[in-house]
Amino acid sequence: MGKHQAKDPRKQKGIKQERPKIDMNLMLPEDYGALEAEGLEKTYKFKQTDIAEHVDVQTNAKMLDLELDFGSYHLDYSYDGRLLLLGGEKGHISLMEWQDAKLSAEFHIYKRIVDCRVLDNTPLIAAAVANEYTCLYDYDGLEIHRLKHHKKPKNIEYLPWHYLMCSSCIDGNLAWQDVSTGELVAKWSATKHAGRGKINCFRQNPKTAVMCAGHTNGIVSLWAPGSSNPLVQYRAHKSSIVDLCVSHDGKYLVTVSSNREVAVSDLRKFEVMDSWKHHRPVTSVDISQTGLLALAARHTLEVKQNVFTTSSARDCGHSTYMSHQIPGNIISGARFCPYEDFLGIGHNSGFQSLAIPGAGQANFDGYVANPFATKKLRKEMEVKKLLEKIPADMIGLESMVGMIHSDERQMKRHEELMRLQNTLNVISKETEEDKEKRVRRQNKRKGRGRQTQLKKLIRKKALVRDTTRERLEYELQKLEKQERKEKDEANTSIFDRFK
């Protein structure tokens, strides 16, 4: 070869080389498993004793079976799946690191417990005491706080990223309280409007932190602390809703009713996608991180798969993945453990931990939840979470966390547009009778003959155009036209001239 070699045209000045596309899935090497059957075998016929014989020693040690004598047990897992909280109906509370079988706290409050929650980023335990209040206890069993705004609670939930304790009470009140400052954020009445029955169940949407309430007349309502009225409400069942649960991606809502009906709703459309009849009345429901659905009915527990991907309810009826029975007991609650292939069930004789292959998320984000964090790292994460606490007014149907406003003018224009739309909605809802009442109030302190003047004023108002409404409609059209023009300019390309 000669001295003068031909230059690579890709290395010439002004020509950019194409970078190879990186598959981001390489950053997530782990994949969740599943239970597979051979030949004519069915996975729901496999028993827990058969699974225990073929798993490793560490997994076998996590398959717990605790016999406890303090009534039906409510359970809750921490956000990272490290802690397990058990609350007996007769007042027994136990907190443990269930993976290592280490008992962190155990005490008795001698009161009837209707629900309990782990406060992930604080050394506290929340318990809903029947006909009293929601109380916060430390690991020694001392009552640290008594939340008197949460009177006669029925269900409680904890929002770890907002530090909010939420509860639904027997009298229909919903309360949000900040556990880091003790401030009452909001308290609304969910049953003051006609058409909504009492609240039976109360769960959070893990994606948006919106609270979902199931009522006795089959209505599902979505609540946020920034609004005294429900954000959305729709009818999911014809009978009373017993329990509900939202998927981890925030797209689907599963509700069960007293007439054995199971319904899957799409939270993007707020309508029921699928529904089918279960062979027994379901009392508890939960969804795993990978989309498995657990249905607890009396002494039987069933885990279904492909519930959110099937096209018909009949397919859902034949998608049973695993099944388990506890003869002579009634299941009071079922919860999947985060980042673990285990399902915990509480019943009237204690607690059981079942191995469900493929239930937990195989890859975890260390900034969100780290199951392998040390004690020092957990303390640092507690301080960081407190500094990065999300305000309660950011809770809404669409999560605002992670959104970046590139243009401040566009954000202000969007706020102005929303304000004008809300004002127009209020004006359009005002009927003629409301206008007449408003005019009567304005002219209430008039002198003699006010009825004659009032009639004249009403006739005059009917002839005069509503200038306020016209001005608002004009401004609204102007803003919409400006936004449409900016979107068209953003979508234009330099090759449009050749079309």
Coordinates of C-alpha atoms in Angstrom, one line a residue:
M1 CA 0.0 0.0 0.0
G2 CA 1.1 3.5 -0.7
K3 CA 1.8 6.3 1.7
H4 CA -1.4 8.2 0.8
Q5 CA -4.3 6.2 2.0
A6 CA -7.9 7.0 1.2
K7 CA -9.6 8.9 4.0
D8 CA -12.7 7.4 5.5
P9 CA -15.6 9.7 4.4
R10 CA -17.2 9.2 7.8
K11 CA -14.2 10.9 9.5
Q12 CA -14.3 14.0 7.3
K13 CA -15.0 17.3 8.9
G14 CA -18.7 18.2 9.1
I15 CA -20.0 14.6 8.8
K16 CA -21.4 13.1 12.0
Q17 CA -20.9 9.4 12.7
E18 CA -24.0 7.4 13.7
R19 CA -23.8 6.2 17.2
P20 CA -24.9 2.6 17.9
K21 CA -28.3 2.4 19.6
I22 CA -28.0 1.3 23.2
D23 CA -30.6 -1.1 24.4
M24 CA -31.7 0.2 27.8
N25 CA -32.9 -3.2 28.8
L26 CA -29.3 -4.2 29.2
M27 CA -29.3 -2.1 32.4
L28 CA -32.1 -4.4 33.8
P29 CA -30.6 -7.8 33.4
E30 CA -32.9 -9.6 35.9
D31 CA -36.2 -11.1 34.7
Y32 CA -39.0 -12.4 36.8
G33 CA -39.7 -16.1 36.6
A34 CA -42.9 -18.1 36.5
L35 CA -44.4 -21.4 37.3
E36 CA -44.6 -23.6 34.3
A37 CA -46.5 -26.9 33.9
E38 CA -45.5 -29.8 31.6
G39 CA -48.0 -31.7 29.5
L40 CA -51.5 -31.8 30.8
E41 CA -50.5 -30.5 34.3
K42 CA -52.1 -27.3 35.6
T43 CA -50.2 -24.7 37.7
Y44 CA -53.1 -24.1 40.0
K45 CA -52.9 -27.7 41.1
F46 CA -49.4 -27.3 42.6
K47 CA -49.5 -27.1 46.4
Q48 CA -47.2 -25.1 48.6
T49 CA -45.7 -28.3 50.1
D50 CA -44.7 -29.3 46.6
I51 CA -43.0 -26.0 45.9
A52 CA -41.2 -26.1 49.3
E53 CA -39.5 -29.4 48.4
H54 CA -38.0 -28.0 45.2
V55 CA -36.8 -24.5 46.3
D56 CA -33.6 -23.5 48.0
V57 CA -33.1 -23.2 51.8
Q58 CA -33.4 -19.4 51.9
T59 CA -36.7 -19.4 50.0
N60 CA -38.0 -22.3 52.1
A61 CA -37.3 -20.3 55.3
K62 CA -39.5 -17.4 54.0
M63 CA -42.5 -19.6 53.7
L64 CA -43.9 -18.8 57.1
D65 CA -46.9 -20.3 58.9
L66 CA -47.6 -18.5 62.2
E67 CA -50.4 -19.6 64.5
L68 CA -51.6 -16.6 66.6
D69 CA -54.6 -16.4 68.9
F70 CA -55.7 -12.8 68.7
G71 CA -58.4 -12.7 66.1
S72 CA -58.4 -12.0 62.4
Y73 CA -55.1 -10.4 61.3
H74 CA -54.6 -7.4 59.1
L75 CA -51.2 -7.1 57.4
D76 CA -49.1 -4.6 55.6
Y77 CA -45.6 -4.6 54.0
S78 CA -43.2 -1.7 53.9
Y79 CA -42.4 0.0 50.6
D80 CA -39.2 -1.9 50.1
G81 CA -40.7 -5.2 51.3
R82 CA -38.3 -5.5 54.3
L83 CA -40.8 -5.1 57.1
L84 CA -44.0 -7.0 57.8
L85 CA -46.7 -5.6 60.1
L86 CA -49.4 -7.8 61.6
G87 CA -52.4 -6.4 63.5
G88 CA -54.7 -8.7 65.3
E89 CA -58.3 -7.7 65.8
K90 CA -58.0 -8.2 69.6
G91 CA -55.2 -5.6 69.9
H92 CA -52.0 -7.6 69.1
I93 CA -49.4 -5.7 67.0
S94 CA -46.2 -7.3 65.7
L95 CA -43.5 -5.9 63.4
M96 CA -40.8 -8.1 62.0
E97 CA -38.0 -8.3 59.4
W98 CA -39.7 -11.3 58.0
Q99 CA -37.0 -12.3 55.5
D100 CA -34.5 -12.9 58.4
A101 CA -37.2 -13.9 60.9
K102 CA -36.2 -11.0 63.3
L103 CA -38.8 -9.5 65.5
S104 CA -38.5 -5.7 65.6
A105 CA -41.5 -4.9 67.9
E106 CA -44.4 -6.7 69.6
F107 CA -46.9 -5.3 72.0
H108 CA -50.6 -5.4 72.9
I109 CA -52.8 -2.3 73.0
Y110 CA -56.0 -4.1 74.4
K111 CA -58.2 -2.4 71.9
R112 CA -60.0 -3.6 68.8
I113 CA -57.9 -2.9 65.6
V114 CA -59.7 -2.5 62.3
D115 CA -56.6 -1.6 60.1
C116 CA -52.9 -1.0 60.5
R117 CA -50.0 0.5 58.4
V118 CA -46.2 0.7 58.4
L119 CA -44.8 4.2 58.3
D120 CA -41.9 3.4 56.0
N121 CA -39.6 6.4 56.6
T122 CA -40.4 6.9 60.3
P123 CA -40.0 4.6 63.3
L124 CA -43.8 4.5 63.9
I125 CA -46.7 2.2 63.4
A126 CA -50.2 3.4 62.6
A127 CA -53.3 1.5 63.9
A128 CA -57.0 2.3 63.4
V129 CA -58.7 1.7 66.7
A130 CA -62.4 0.8 66.4
N131 CA -64.8 3.6 67.5
E132 CA -61.9 5.7 68.7
Y133 CA -59.1 7.3 66.6
T134 CA -56.1 6.6 64.4
C135 CA -53.1 6.2 66.8
L136 CA -49.4 6.2 66.1
Y137 CA -47.2 3.9 68.2
D138 CA -43.4 3.6 68.5
Y139 CA -41.6 0.2 68.6
D140 CA -41.9 0.0 72.4
G141 CA -45.7 0.2 72.3
L142 CA -46.0 3.8 73.5
E143 CA -48.8 5.9 72.0
I144 CA -47.0 8.8 70.5
H145 CA -49.8 10.6 68.7
R146 CA -53.6 10.4 68.7
L147 CA -55.0 11.9 65.4
K148 CA -58.3 13.3 66.7
H149 CA -59.4 14.4 63.2
H150 CA -59.5 10.7 62.2
K151 CA -62.4 9.8 64.4
K152 CA -63.9 6.3 64.2
P153 CA -61.6 5.2 61.3
K154 CA -62.5 2.3 59.1
N155 CA -59.6 2.2 56.6
I156 CA -56.2 3.9 56.7
E157 CA -53.5 4.5 54.1
Y158 CA -50.0 6.0 54.2
L159 CA -48.5 8.0 51.4
P160 CA -44.7 7.7 51.9
W161 CA -43.6 10.3 49.4
H162 CA -46.0 13.0 50.8
Y163 CA -45.7 11.9 54.5
L164 CA -49.5 11.9 54.6
M165 CA -51.7 9.6 56.8
C166 CA -55.1 9.2 55.1
S167 CA -58.2 7.6 56.7
S168 CA -61.9 7.0 55.8
C169 CA -64.2 7.2 58.8
I170 CA -67.5 5.6 59.6
D171 CA -69.3 8.9 59.4
G172 CA -68.1 9.4 55.8
N173 CA -65.3 11.9 56.5
L174 CA -61.9 11.6 54.7
A175 CA -58.9 13.1 56.4
W176 CA -55.3 13.8 55.2
Q177 CA -52.7 14.6 57.9
D178 CA -49.0 15.3 57.6
V179 CA -47.1 13.1 60.0
S180 CA -43.9 15.1 59.7
T181 CA -45.4 18.4 60.9
G182 CA -48.7 17.2 62.5
E183 CA -50.7 19.6 60.3
L184 CA -54.2 18.7 59.1
V185 CA -53.9 19.0 55.3
A186 CA -57.6 18.4 54.4
K187 CA -60.8 16.9 55.7
W188 CA -63.8 16.4 53.4
S189 CA -67.1 14.6 53.7
A190 CA -67.6 11.9 51.1
T191 CA -71.2 11.1 51.7
K192 CA -72.8 14.6 52.0
H193 CA -73.9 14.5 48.4
A194 CA -76.9 12.4 47.3
G195 CA -76.1 9.3 45.2
R196 CA -73.1 8.1 47.1
G197 CA -73.4 5.5 49.9
K198 CA -71.1 4.9 52.8
I199 CA -67.4 4.0 52.2
N200 CA -66.6 0.3 52.4
C201 CA -62.9 0.3 51.2
F202 CA -60.2 3.0 50.7
R203 CA -57.0 2.4 48.8
Q204 CA -54.4 4.6 47.1
N205 CA -53.2 4.8 43.6
P206 CA -49.4 4.1 43.9
K207 CA -48.7 6.1 40.7
T208 CA -50.5 9.4 41.5
A209 CA -51.3 9.1 45.2
V210 CA -55.0 9.7 44.5
M211 CA -57.3 7.9 47.0
C212 CA -59.9 5.6 45.6
A213 CA -63.0 4.9 47.7
G214 CA -65.6 2.2 47.1
H215 CA -69.1 2.9 48.2
T216 CA -72.0 0.7 49.3
N217 CA -74.1 1.6 46.3
G218 CA -71.4 0.4 43.7
I219 CA -69.9 3.8 43.0
V220 CA -66.1 4.4 42.9
S221 CA -64.9 7.9 43.7
L222 CA -61.4 9.4 43.4
W223 CA -60.3 11.9 46.0
A224 CA -57.4 14.4 46.5
P225 CA -56.7 16.7 49.4
G226 CA -56.9 19.8 47.2
S227 CA -60.6 19.3 46.2
S228 CA -63.7 19.0 48.4
N229 CA -65.5 17.2 45.6
P230 CA -64.4 13.9 44.1
L231 CA -62.1 14.3 41.1
V232 CA -64.0 11.5 39.2
Q233 CA -66.8 9.2 40.2
Y234 CA -68.5 6.4 38.2
R235 CA -70.6 3.3 38.8
A236 CA -68.6 0.0 38.7
H237 CA -71.2 -2.4 40.3
K238 CA -74.9 -2.6 41.0
S239 CA -74.3 -3.8 44.5
S240 CA -72.0 -2.8 47.4
I241 CA -68.2 -2.7 46.7
V242 CA -66.3 -4.9 49.2
D243 CA -62.7 -4.2 48.2
L244 CA -60.6 -2.6 45.5
C245 CA -57.0 -2.2 44.4
V246 CA -55.0 -0.2 41.8
S247 CA -52.2 -1.6 39.7
H248 CA -48.7 -0.3 40.2
D249 CA -48.6 1.5 36.9
G250 CA -51.9 3.4 37.8
K251 CA -53.8 2.3 34.7
Y252 CA -56.2 -0.4 36.0
L253 CA -58.6 -0.6 39.0
V254 CA -60.0 -4.0 40.2
T255 CA -63.1 -3.9 42.3
V256 CA -65.1 -6.8 43.9
S257 CA -68.7 -6.6 45.0
S258 CA -71.0 -8.4 47.4
N259 CA -72.8 -10.2 44.5
R260 CA -69.5 -12.1 43.6
E261 CA -68.8 -9.8 40.7
V262 CA -65.2 -8.9 39.9
A263 CA -64.7 -5.8 37.6
V264 CA -61.6 -4.4 35.9
S265 CA -61.8 -0.7 35.1
D266 CA -59.5 1.4 32.9
L267 CA -58.5 4.5 34.9
R268 CA -57.6 6.3 31.6
K269 CA -61.2 6.2 30.5
F270 CA -62.9 5.7 33.8
E271 CA -65.1 2.9 32.6
V272 CA -65.4 -0.9 33.3
M273 CA -63.4 -3.0 30.8
D274 CA -64.2 -6.5 31.9
S275 CA -66.3 -8.2 34.6
W276 CA -67.0 -11.8 35.6
K277 CA -68.7 -13.7 38.4
H278 CA -66.4 -15.4 40.9
H279 CA -67.6 -18.8 42.4
R280 CA -67.4 -17.3 46.0
P281 CA -67.9 -13.9 47.5
V282 CA -64.5 -12.2 47.4
T283 CA -63.5 -10.3 50.6
S284 CA -59.9 -9.1 49.7
V285 CA -58.1 -8.3 46.5
D286 CA -54.5 -7.2 45.7
I287 CA -52.3 -6.7 42.6
S288 CA -48.6 -7.6 42.4
Q289 CA -45.9 -5.6 40.7
T290 CA -46.0 -7.8 37.7
G291 CA -49.8 -7.8 37.3
L292 CA -50.9 -10.9 39.1
L293 CA -54.3 -10.6 40.7
A294 CA -55.0 -12.2 44.1
L295 CA -58.6 -12.9 45.1
A296 CA -59.4 -14.1 48.7
A297 CA -62.8 -15.7 49.3
R298 CA -63.5 -17.3 52.6
H299 CA -60.9 -20.1 53.1
T300 CA -59.7 -20.1 49.4
L301 CA -57.2 -17.9 47.7
E302 CA -56.7 -17.7 43.9
V303 CA -54.1 -15.9 41.9
K304 CA -54.9 -15.0 38.3
Q305 CA -52.7 -13.9 35.5
N306 CA -53.1 -12.0 32.2
V307 CA -56.1 -10.2 33.7
F308 CA -55.2 -6.9 32.1
T309 CA -54.3 -8.3 28.7
T310 CA -57.2 -10.7 27.9
S311 CA -60.0 -9.5 25.6
S312 CA -63.0 -11.1 27.3
A313 CA -64.2 -11.9 30.8
R314 CA -64.4 -15.6 29.9
D315 CA -60.7 -15.8 29.3
C316 CA -60.2 -14.2 32.7
G317 CA -62.2 -17.0 34.3
H318 CA -59.8 -19.6 32.9
S319 CA -56.5 -17.8 33.8
T320 CA -56.1 -19.2 37.3
Y321 CA -52.4 -19.3 38.0
M322 CA -52.2 -20.6 41.6
S323 CA -54.6 -21.7 44.3
H324 CA -54.4 -22.3 48.0
Q325 CA -56.8 -23.3 50.7
I326 CA -56.8 -22.9 54.5
P327 CA -59.5 -25.3 55.8
G328 CA -61.4 -24.1 58.9
N329 CA -60.2 -20.5 58.6
I330 CA -61.5 -17.3 57.0
I331 CA -59.0 -15.1 55.1
S332 CA -59.2 -11.4 56.3
G333 CA -56.6 -9.9 54.0
A334 CA -54.1 -10.7 51.3
R335 CA -51.1 -8.5 50.2
F336 CA -48.2 -9.1 47.8
C337 CA -44.7 -8.4 49.1
P338 CA -42.8 -5.8 47.0
Y339 CA -39.7 -7.1 45.2
E340 CA -40.4 -10.7 46.5
D341 CA -42.2 -13.6 45.0
F342 CA -44.4 -14.0 48.1
L343 CA -48.0 -13.3 49.1
G344 CA -48.9 -12.8 52.7
I345 CA -52.4 -13.7 53.9
G346 CA -53.9 -13.0 57.3
H347 CA -56.7 -15.1 58.7
N348 CA -58.5 -15.7 62.0
S349 CA -55.8 -18.2 63.2
G350 CA -52.6 -16.3 62.3
F351 CA -50.6 -15.6 59.2
Q352 CA -49.2 -17.5 56.2
S353 CA -46.6 -16.5 53.6
L354 CA -47.1 -18.2 50.2
A355 CA -44.5 -18.6 47.4
I356 CA -45.9 -17.1 44.1
P357 CA -43.2 -17.4 41.4
G358 CA -43.1 -14.2 39.2
A359 CA -45.0 -12.0 41.6
G360 CA -42.2 -9.5 42.5
Q361 CA -40.4 -7.0 40.4
A362 CA -36.9 -8.5 39.6
N363 CA -35.2 -5.1 39.2
F364 CA -35.3 -2.3 41.7
D365 CA -34.4 1.4 41.7
G366 CA -32.0 2.1 44.6
Y367 CA -33.2 5.7 44.8
V368 CA -36.8 4.6 45.3
A369 CA -36.6 1.4 47.3
N370 CA -33.6 -0.6 48.2
P371 CA -34.4 -4.0 49.8
F372 CA -30.6 -4.5 50.5
A373 CA -30.0 -1.2 52.2
T374 CA -27.9 -1.1 55.3
K375 CA -29.0 0.7 58.5
K376 CA -26.7 3.7 57.8
L377 CA -28.1 3.9 54.2
R378 CA -31.7 3.8 55.4
K379 CA -31.0 6.7 57.8
E380 CA -29.6 8.7 54.9
M381 CA -32.5 7.9 52.7
E382 CA -34.9 9.0 55.5
V383 CA -33.3 12.4 55.6
K384 CA -33.3 12.7 51.8
K385 CA -37.0 11.8 51.6
L386 CA -37.9 14.3 54.2
L387 CA -36.0 17.1 52.2
E388 CA -37.6 15.9 49.0
K389 CA -41.1 15.6 50.4
I390 CA -43.8 16.2 47.7
P391 CA -46.4 18.8 48.6
A392 CA -50.0 17.6 49.0
D393 CA -51.3 20.1 46.4
M394 CA -49.4 18.2 43.7
I395 CA -51.7 15.2 44.1
G396 CA -54.0 14.9 41.1
L397 CA -55.3 12.6 38.3
E398 CA -52.1 13.3 36.3
S399 CA -49.0 13.1 38.3
M400 CA -47.0 16.4 38.1
V401 CA -43.8 14.7 39.5
G402 CA -41.1 14.6 36.9
M403 CA -42.7 17.2 34.6
I404 CA -40.4 20.0 33.3
H405 CA -41.9 23.3 32.1
S406 CA -39.5 24.5 29.5
D407 CA -41.3 27.7 28.8
E408 CA -42.6 29.9 31.6
R409 CA -44.9 31.8 29.3
Q410 CA -46.5 28.6 28.1
M411 CA -47.1 27.6 31.7
K412 CA -48.7 30.9 32.5
R413 CA -50.8 30.7 29.4
H414 CA -52.0 27.3 30.3
E415 CA -53.0 28.5 33.8
E416 CA -54.9 31.4 32.3
L417 CA -56.7 29.0 30.0
M418 CA -57.7 26.7 32.8
R419 CA -59.0 29.7 34.8
L420 CA -61.1 31.0 32.0
Q421 CA -62.6 27.5 31.4
N422 CA -63.5 27.1 35.0
T423 CA -65.1 30.6 35.0
L424 CA -67.1 29.7 31.9
N425 CA -68.3 26.4 33.5
V426 CA -69.5 28.3 36.6
I427 CA -71.4 30.8 34.4
S428 CA -72.9 28.1 32.2
K429 CA -74.2 26.1 35.2
E430 CA -76.0 29.2 36.6
T431 CA -79.7 28.8 35.7
E432 CA -82.3 31.5 35.2
E433 CA -83.7 30.7 38.7
D434 CA -80.2 31.2 40.2
K435 CA -79.9 34.6 38.3
E436 CA -83.2 35.7 39.7
K437 CA -82.2 34.8 43.2
R438 CA -78.9 36.6 42.8
V439 CA -80.7 39.8 41.5
R440 CA -83.2 39.5 44.4
R441 CA -80.3 39.4 46.9
Q442 CA -78.7 42.4 45.3
N443 CA -82.0 44.4 45.5
K444 CA -83.0 43.1 48.9
R445 CA -82.4 46.5 50.6
K446 CA -84.3 48.6 48.1
G447 CA -87.1 51.0 49.2
R448 CA -90.8 50.9 48.6
G449 CA -92.0 49.2 45.5
R450 CA -89.0 46.9 45.1
Q451 CA -91.0 44.2 43.5
T452 CA -91.9 46.5 40.6
Q453 CA -88.3 47.6 40.3
L454 CA -87.1 44.0 40.4
K455 CA -89.4 42.9 37.6
K456 CA -88.2 45.8 35.5
L457 CA -84.6 44.9 36.2
I458 CA -85.2 41.3 35.3
R459 CA -86.8 42.3 32.0
K460 CA -84.0 44.6 31.3
K461 CA -81.4 41.9 32.1
A462 CA -83.1 39.5 29.6
L463 CA -82.7 42.1 26.8
V464 CA -79.1 43.1 27.6
R465 CA -76.4 40.7 26.3
D466 CA -74.2 38.9 28.8
T467 CA -71.0 40.9 28.1
T468 CA -68.9 39.0 30.7
R469 CA -69.6 35.7 29.1
E470 CA -68.8 37.1 25.6
R471 CA -65.6 38.6 26.8
L472 CA -64.4 35.3 28.5
E473 CA -65.3 33.3 25.4
Y474 CA -63.4 35.8 23.2
E475 CA -60.3 35.5 25.5
L476 CA -60.6 31.7 25.6
Q477 CA -60.7 31.5 21.8
K478 CA -57.8 33.8 21.5
L479 CA -55.6 31.7 23.9
E480 CA -56.6 28.5 22.2
K481 CA -55.8 29.9 18.7
Q482 CA -52.3 31.1 20.0
E483 CA -51.6 27.6 21.5
R484 CA -52.6 25.9 18.3
K485 CA -50.4 28.2 16.3
E486 CA -47.4 27.5 18.5
K487 CA -48.0 23.7 18.2
D488 CA -48.1 23.9 14.4
E489 CA -44.8 25.9 14.4
A490 CA -43.2 23.4 16.6
N491 CA -44.2 20.5 14.4
T492 CA -43.0 22.1 11.1
S493 CA -40.0 20.8 9.4
I494 CA -37.5 22.3 6.9
F495 CA -38.7 19.6 4.3
D496 CA -42.3 20.9 4.3
R497 CA -41.4 23.3 1.5
F498 CA -40.9 20.4 -0.9
K499 CA -44.4 19.0 -0.3

